[in-house]
mmCIF file of C-alpha atoms in Angstrom:
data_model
loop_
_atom_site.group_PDB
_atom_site.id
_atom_site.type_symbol
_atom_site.label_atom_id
_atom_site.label_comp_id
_atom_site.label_asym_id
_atom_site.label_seq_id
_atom_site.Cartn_x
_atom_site.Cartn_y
_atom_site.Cartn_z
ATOM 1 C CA UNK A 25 27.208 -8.292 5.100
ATOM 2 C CA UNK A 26 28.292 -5.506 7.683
ATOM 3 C CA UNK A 27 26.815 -2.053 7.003
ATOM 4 C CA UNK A 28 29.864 -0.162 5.843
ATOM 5 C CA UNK A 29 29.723 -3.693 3.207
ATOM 6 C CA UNK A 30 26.094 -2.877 2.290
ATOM 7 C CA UNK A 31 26.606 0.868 2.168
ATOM 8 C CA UNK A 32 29.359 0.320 -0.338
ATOM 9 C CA UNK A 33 27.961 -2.101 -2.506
ATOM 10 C CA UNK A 34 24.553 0.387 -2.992
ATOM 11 C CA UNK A 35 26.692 3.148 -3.883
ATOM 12 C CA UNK A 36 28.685 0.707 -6.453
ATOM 13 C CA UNK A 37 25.011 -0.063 -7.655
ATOM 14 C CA UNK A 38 23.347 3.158 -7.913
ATOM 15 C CA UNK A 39 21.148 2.102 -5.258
ATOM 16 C CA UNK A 40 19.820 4.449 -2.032
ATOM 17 C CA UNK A 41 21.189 3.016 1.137
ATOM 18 C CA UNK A 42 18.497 4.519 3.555
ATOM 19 C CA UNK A 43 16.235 2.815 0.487
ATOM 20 C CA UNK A 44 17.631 -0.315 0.903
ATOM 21 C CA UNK A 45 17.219 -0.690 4.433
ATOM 22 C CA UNK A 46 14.077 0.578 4.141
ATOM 23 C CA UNK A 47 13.179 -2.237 1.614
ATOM 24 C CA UNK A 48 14.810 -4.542 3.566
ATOM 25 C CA UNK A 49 12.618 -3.528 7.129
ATOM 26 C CA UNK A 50 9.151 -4.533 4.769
ATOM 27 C CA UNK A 51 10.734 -7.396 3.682
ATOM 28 C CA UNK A 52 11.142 -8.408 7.601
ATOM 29 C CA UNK A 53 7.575 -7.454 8.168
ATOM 30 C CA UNK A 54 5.841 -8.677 5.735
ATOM 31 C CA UNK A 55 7.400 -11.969 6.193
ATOM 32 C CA UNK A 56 6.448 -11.916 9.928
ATOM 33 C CA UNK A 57 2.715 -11.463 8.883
ATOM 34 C CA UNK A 58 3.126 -14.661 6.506
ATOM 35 C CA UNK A 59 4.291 -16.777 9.165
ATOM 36 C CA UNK A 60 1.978 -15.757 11.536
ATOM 37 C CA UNK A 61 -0.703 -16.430 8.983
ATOM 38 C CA UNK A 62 0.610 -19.733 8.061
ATOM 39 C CA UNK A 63 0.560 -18.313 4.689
ATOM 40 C CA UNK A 64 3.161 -19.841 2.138
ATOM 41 C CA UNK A 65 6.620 -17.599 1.864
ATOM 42 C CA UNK A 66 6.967 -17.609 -1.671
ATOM 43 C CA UNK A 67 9.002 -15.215 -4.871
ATOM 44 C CA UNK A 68 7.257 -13.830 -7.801
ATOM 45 C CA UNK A 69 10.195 -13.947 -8.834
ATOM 46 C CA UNK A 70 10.630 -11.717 -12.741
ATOM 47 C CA UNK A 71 6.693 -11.857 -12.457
ATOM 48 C CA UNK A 72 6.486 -8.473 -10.941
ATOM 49 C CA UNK A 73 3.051 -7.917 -12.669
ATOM 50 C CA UNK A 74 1.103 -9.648 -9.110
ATOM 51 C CA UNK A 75 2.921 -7.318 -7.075
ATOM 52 C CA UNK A 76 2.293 -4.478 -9.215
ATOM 53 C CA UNK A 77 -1.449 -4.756 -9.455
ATOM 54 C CA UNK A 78 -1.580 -5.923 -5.510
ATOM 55 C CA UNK A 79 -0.343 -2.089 -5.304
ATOM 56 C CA UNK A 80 -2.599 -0.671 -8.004
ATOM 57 C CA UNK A 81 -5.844 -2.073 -5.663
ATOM 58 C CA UNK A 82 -4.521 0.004 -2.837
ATOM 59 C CA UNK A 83 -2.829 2.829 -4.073
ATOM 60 C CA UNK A 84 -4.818 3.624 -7.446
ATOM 61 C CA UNK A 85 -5.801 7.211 -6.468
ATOM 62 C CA UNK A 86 -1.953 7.951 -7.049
ATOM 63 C CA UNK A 87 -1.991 6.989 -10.561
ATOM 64 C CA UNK A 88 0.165 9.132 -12.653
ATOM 65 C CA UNK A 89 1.211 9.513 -16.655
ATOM 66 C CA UNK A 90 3.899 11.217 -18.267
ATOM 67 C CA UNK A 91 3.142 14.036 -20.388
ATOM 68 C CA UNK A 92 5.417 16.879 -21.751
ATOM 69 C CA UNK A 93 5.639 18.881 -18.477
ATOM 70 C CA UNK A 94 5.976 16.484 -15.385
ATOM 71 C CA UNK A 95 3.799 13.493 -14.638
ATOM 72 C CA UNK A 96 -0.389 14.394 -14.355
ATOM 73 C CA UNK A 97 -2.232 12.831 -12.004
ATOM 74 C CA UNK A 98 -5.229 10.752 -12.745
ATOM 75 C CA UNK A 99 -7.535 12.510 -10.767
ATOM 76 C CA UNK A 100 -10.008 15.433 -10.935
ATOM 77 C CA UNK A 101 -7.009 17.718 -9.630
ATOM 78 C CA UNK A 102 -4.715 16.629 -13.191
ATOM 79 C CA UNK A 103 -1.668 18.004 -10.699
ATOM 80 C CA UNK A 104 1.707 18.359 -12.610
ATOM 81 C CA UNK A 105 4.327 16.281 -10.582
ATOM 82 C CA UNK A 106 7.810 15.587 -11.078
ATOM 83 C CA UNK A 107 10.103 12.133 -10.151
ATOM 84 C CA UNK A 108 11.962 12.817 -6.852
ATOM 85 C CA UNK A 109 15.567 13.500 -7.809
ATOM 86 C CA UNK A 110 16.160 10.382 -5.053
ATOM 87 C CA UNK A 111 14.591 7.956 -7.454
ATOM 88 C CA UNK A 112 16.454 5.922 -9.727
ATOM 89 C CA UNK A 113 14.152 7.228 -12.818
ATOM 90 C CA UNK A 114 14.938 10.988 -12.081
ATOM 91 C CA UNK A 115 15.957 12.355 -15.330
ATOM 92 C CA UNK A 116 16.358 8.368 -16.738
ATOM 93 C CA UNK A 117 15.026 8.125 -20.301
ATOM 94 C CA UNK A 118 13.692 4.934 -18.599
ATOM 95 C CA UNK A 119 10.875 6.936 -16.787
ATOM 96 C CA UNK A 120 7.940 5.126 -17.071
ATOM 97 C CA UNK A 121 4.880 6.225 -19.037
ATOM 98 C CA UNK A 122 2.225 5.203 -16.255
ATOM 99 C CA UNK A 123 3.175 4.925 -12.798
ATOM 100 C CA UNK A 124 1.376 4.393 -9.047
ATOM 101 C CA UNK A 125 3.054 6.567 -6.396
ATOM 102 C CA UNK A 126 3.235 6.466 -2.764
ATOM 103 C CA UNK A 127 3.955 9.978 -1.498
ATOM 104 C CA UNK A 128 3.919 13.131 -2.908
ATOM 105 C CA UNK A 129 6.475 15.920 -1.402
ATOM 106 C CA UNK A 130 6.315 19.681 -1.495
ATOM 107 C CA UNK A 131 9.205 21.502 -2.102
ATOM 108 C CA UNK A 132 10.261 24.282 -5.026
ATOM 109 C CA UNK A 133 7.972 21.527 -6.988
ATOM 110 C CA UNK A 134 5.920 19.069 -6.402
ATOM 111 C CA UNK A 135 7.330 15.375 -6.384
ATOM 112 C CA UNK A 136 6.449 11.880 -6.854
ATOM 113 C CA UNK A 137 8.495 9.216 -4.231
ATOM 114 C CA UNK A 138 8.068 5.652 -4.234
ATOM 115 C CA UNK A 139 6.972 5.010 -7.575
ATOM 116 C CA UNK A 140 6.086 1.763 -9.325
ATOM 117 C CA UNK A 141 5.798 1.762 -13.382
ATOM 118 C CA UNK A 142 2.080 0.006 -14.501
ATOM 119 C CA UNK A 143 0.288 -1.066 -17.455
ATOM 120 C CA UNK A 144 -2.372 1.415 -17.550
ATOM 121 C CA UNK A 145 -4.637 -1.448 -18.769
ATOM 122 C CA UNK A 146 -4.529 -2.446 -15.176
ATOM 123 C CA UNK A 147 -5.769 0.823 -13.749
ATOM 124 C CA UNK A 148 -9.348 -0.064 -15.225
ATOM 125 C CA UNK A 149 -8.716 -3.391 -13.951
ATOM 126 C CA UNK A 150 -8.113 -2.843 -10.724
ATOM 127 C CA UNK A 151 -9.861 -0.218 -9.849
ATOM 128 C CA UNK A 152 -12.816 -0.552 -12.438
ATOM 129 C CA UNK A 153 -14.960 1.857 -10.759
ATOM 130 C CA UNK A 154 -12.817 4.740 -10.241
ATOM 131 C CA UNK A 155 -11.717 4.276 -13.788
ATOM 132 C CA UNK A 156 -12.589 3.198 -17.479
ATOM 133 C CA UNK A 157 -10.687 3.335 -20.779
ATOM 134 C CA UNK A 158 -12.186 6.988 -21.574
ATOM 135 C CA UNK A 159 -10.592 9.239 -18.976
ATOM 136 C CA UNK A 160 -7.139 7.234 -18.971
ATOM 137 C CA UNK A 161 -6.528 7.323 -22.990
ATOM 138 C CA UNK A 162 -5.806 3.746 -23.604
ATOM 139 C CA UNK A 163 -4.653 3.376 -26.750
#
């Protein structure tokens, strides 16, 4: 598809096109590293929960829940943060409860981009040292 084609179908789909792309560019790359690895190219397919704990291990420090006023982040800091109004959960009464995000953004608030929803079950087990059931409320 041409990139006035792709353009068009994102906006028909509620879907970023600069995200896309983006997506698209790790995609490339990470397939790259696979073949020269000689690792097997293979989908997860629906069975995101791999992939979503693969980004827990790196990227647990970013943990975030939803609470009242914004999202708070698991950390000694507890910063209030807010969903980017680029992502597809800004203001969706999909937002998820627990999330993992990649970059936060300063601007008349503080913002979460690049976020992934998680069981916070997986927090502890990913990352059992910098967490435990206690001071992520579990329930």
């Amino acid at each position: 598809m041409d990139a006035k084609g792709s353009q068009n179908w994102c906006h028909i789909n509620f879907i970023n096109h600069r995200s896309m792309r983006r997506a698209k560019d790790i995609i490339t790359q990470l397939t790259e590293y696979l073949v020269k690895l000689k690792l097997p190219i293979k989908s997860c397919k629906s069975h995101t929960s791999a992939l979503r704990k693969s980004i827990i291990s790196g990227y647990f420090h970013n943990a975030a829940r939803r609470t009242k006023e914004g999202y708070v982040a698991i950390s000694p800091s507890n910063t209030v943060m807010h969903i980017h109004p680029s992502s597809t959960y800004f203001n969706s009464a999909k937002a998820p409860q627990w999330t993992i995000y990649h970059e936060l953004v300063y601007t008349s608030k503080e913002y979460i981009r690049d976020i992934v929803k998680v069981n916070p079950k997986w927090l502890v087990e990913m990352a059992p040292s910098y967490f435990c059931l206690v001071n992520i409320n579990v329930k």
